Amino acid sequence: MKIALGADHAGFELKEKIKQKLAAEDITVDDRGTNSTASVDYPDYARAVAEEVAANKADLGILVCSTGIGMSIAANKVPGIRAAKVDTEFEAERSREHNDANVLALGADTVSSDEAMKIVDTWLKTPFSNGERHERRVQKIAAIEREDEGKPFGGRERRGSPPARS
């Protein structure tokens, strides 16, 4: 298994702990950065990890920022990515089992290091429940992506933008 791993400055230390844990379990890690606690922009790292997963260069991805929210939002902009912002083992299990999440987003300020390791374990060991209802729902998510491809702002007007003139 190969995991793409990324973090911003706020998630750097937790990312490093996760990287050590994965390496100790003989899981290949593709560390997409950042490499220090110097301030950086989280969307750059979310995109790097998400694109690795979407291109099948990594099996799954794990992202860490202060809350996990920004990373999950940014990663979910990449077609084919189903990033889940997770704070509990239960959410980790359900995100894989029901939603086939392929990117895990963690908040370094919202979960302890010990809890994060448990979440990662649960997330990695939980398979997608290929049941008809879950598969159907994941396929509907993919259909939304296909419908919106090439359309600015996901096929909708950008909030705050004036209406298009005819």
Coordinates of C-alpha atoms in Angstrom, one line a residue:
M1 CA 0.0 0.0 0.0
K2 CA 1.2 3.5 -0.8
I3 CA -0.1 6.6 1.1
A4 CA 0.3 10.2 -0.1
L5 CA 0.8 12.4 2.9
G6 CA 0.6 16.1 3.2
A7 CA 0.3 18.9 5.7
D8 CA 0.5 22.6 6.2
H9 CA 2.6 24.2 8.9
A10 CA 0.0 23.6 11.6
G11 CA -0.2 19.9 10.7
F12 CA 3.5 19.3 10.1
E13 CA 4.3 17.7 13.5
L14 CA 1.3 15.3 13.4
K15 CA 2.1 14.5 9.8
E16 CA 5.6 13.5 10.8
K17 CA 4.3 11.2 13.5
I18 CA 1.9 9.6 11.1
K19 CA 4.7 9.1 8.6
Q20 CA 6.8 7.4 11.2
K21 CA 3.9 5.1 12.2
L22 CA 3.1 4.2 8.6
A23 CA 6.8 3.5 7.8
A24 CA 7.0 1.2 10.9
E25 CA 4.1 -0.7 9.5
D26 CA 5.9 -1.1 6.1
I27 CA 3.5 1.2 4.3
T28 CA 5.1 3.2 1.5
V29 CA 4.7 6.9 2.2
D30 CA 4.8 9.6 -0.5
D31 CA 5.4 12.7 1.6
R32 CA 4.2 15.7 -0.4
G33 CA 5.2 18.3 2.2
T34 CA 5.4 20.6 4.0
N35 CA 8.7 20.0 5.6
S36 CA 8.7 22.5 8.5
T37 CA 6.5 24.7 10.7
A38 CA 7.1 27.7 8.5
S39 CA 3.8 29.2 7.3
V40 CA 2.5 27.8 3.9
D41 CA -0.8 27.6 2.0
Y42 CA -2.7 24.4 2.8
P43 CA -4.4 24.2 -0.7
D44 CA -1.0 23.5 -2.3
Y45 CA -0.5 20.4 -0.2
A46 CA -4.1 19.3 -0.4
R47 CA -3.9 19.4 -4.2
A48 CA -0.6 17.6 -4.4
V49 CA -1.9 14.7 -2.3
A50 CA -5.3 14.6 -4.0
E51 CA -3.8 14.6 -7.5
E52 CA -1.5 11.7 -6.5
V53 CA -4.6 9.7 -5.4
A54 CA -6.7 10.7 -8.3
A55 CA -3.9 9.6 -10.7
N56 CA -3.6 6.3 -8.9
K57 CA 0.0 7.0 -8.0
A58 CA -1.0 6.5 -4.4
D59 CA -3.7 4.2 -3.0
L60 CA -5.0 6.7 -0.4
G61 CA -4.1 10.1 1.0
I62 CA -3.9 11.6 4.4
L63 CA -3.9 15.4 5.0
V64 CA -3.3 17.4 8.2
C65 CA -3.9 21.1 8.9
S66 CA -5.1 22.8 12.1
T67 CA -8.7 21.6 11.8
G68 CA -8.8 19.4 8.7
I69 CA -11.5 21.5 7.2
G70 CA -9.5 23.5 4.7
M71 CA -7.6 20.5 3.5
S72 CA -10.8 18.5 3.0
I73 CA -12.4 21.4 1.1
A74 CA -9.4 21.8 -1.2
A75 CA -8.8 18.1 -1.8
N76 CA -12.5 17.6 -2.7
K77 CA -12.0 20.0 -5.7
V78 CA -9.9 17.4 -7.4
P79 CA -12.2 15.1 -9.5
G80 CA -12.3 11.6 -8.1
I81 CA -11.5 12.6 -4.6
R82 CA -13.7 11.9 -1.7
A83 CA -11.9 13.5 1.2
A84 CA -13.4 13.1 4.7
K85 CA -12.6 15.4 7.6
V86 CA -12.6 13.0 10.5
D87 CA -12.4 13.5 14.3
T88 CA -13.4 10.0 15.6
E89 CA -12.7 6.4 14.9
F90 CA -16.5 6.0 14.2
E91 CA -16.3 8.7 11.5
A92 CA -13.1 7.1 10.1
E93 CA -14.9 3.7 9.8
R94 CA -18.0 5.2 8.2
S95 CA -16.1 7.4 5.8
R96 CA -14.5 4.3 4.3
E97 CA -17.3 1.8 4.7
H98 CA -20.1 4.0 3.4
N99 CA -18.5 6.7 1.3
D100 CA -15.3 5.0 0.0
A101 CA -13.3 8.0 1.2
N102 CA -9.9 8.0 -0.5
V103 CA -8.4 10.9 1.4
L104 CA -8.5 11.4 5.2
A105 CA -8.3 14.9 6.6
L106 CA -7.2 15.4 10.2
G107 CA -7.0 18.4 12.4
A108 CA -3.9 18.7 14.5
D109 CA -5.8 21.0 16.9
T110 CA -8.9 18.9 17.0
V111 CA -7.6 15.4 17.8
S112 CA -4.8 14.3 20.1
S113 CA -1.8 12.6 18.5
D114 CA -2.9 9.3 20.1
E115 CA -6.4 9.6 18.8
A116 CA -5.1 10.5 15.3
M117 CA -3.1 7.3 15.3
K118 CA -6.2 5.3 16.2
I119 CA -8.2 7.1 13.5
V120 CA -5.5 6.3 10.9
D121 CA -5.5 2.7 11.9
T122 CA -9.3 2.4 11.7
W123 CA -9.5 4.3 8.4
L124 CA -6.8 2.1 6.7
K125 CA -8.2 -1.2 7.9
T126 CA -11.9 -0.5 7.0
P127 CA -12.9 -1.6 3.5
F128 CA -15.6 0.0 1.4
S129 CA -18.9 -1.9 1.9
N130 CA -19.6 -2.6 -1.8
G131 CA -23.2 -2.9 -1.0
E132 CA -25.7 -1.8 -3.6
R133 CA -26.9 1.3 -1.7
H134 CA -23.4 2.6 -0.9
E135 CA -22.0 1.9 -4.4
R136 CA -25.1 3.7 -5.9
R137 CA -24.5 6.7 -3.7
V138 CA -20.7 6.9 -4.5
Q139 CA -21.6 6.6 -8.2
K140 CA -24.0 9.6 -7.9
I141 CA -21.2 11.7 -6.4
A142 CA -19.0 10.8 -9.4
A143 CA -21.8 11.7 -11.7
I144 CA -22.0 15.2 -10.2
E145 CA -18.3 15.6 -10.9
R146 CA -18.8 14.5 -14.5
E147 CA -21.7 16.9 -15.0
D148 CA -19.7 19.8 -13.7
E149 CA -16.5 19.1 -15.6
G150 CA -15.3 22.1 -17.6
K151 CA -18.0 24.4 -16.1
P152 CA -16.7 27.4 -14.2
F153 CA -17.6 27.3 -10.5
G154 CA -18.9 23.7 -10.7
G155 CA -21.6 24.6 -13.1
R156 CA -23.1 27.3 -10.8
E157 CA -22.7 31.0 -10.5
R158 CA -20.1 32.1 -8.1
R159 CA -21.7 33.4 -4.9
G160 CA -21.5 37.2 -4.9
S161 CA -21.1 37.4 -8.6
P162 CA -23.6 39.4 -10.6
P163 CA -26.0 37.4 -12.7
A164 CA -24.9 36.7 -16.3
R165 CA -26.2 39.1 -18.9
S166 CA -27.8 37.9 -22.0

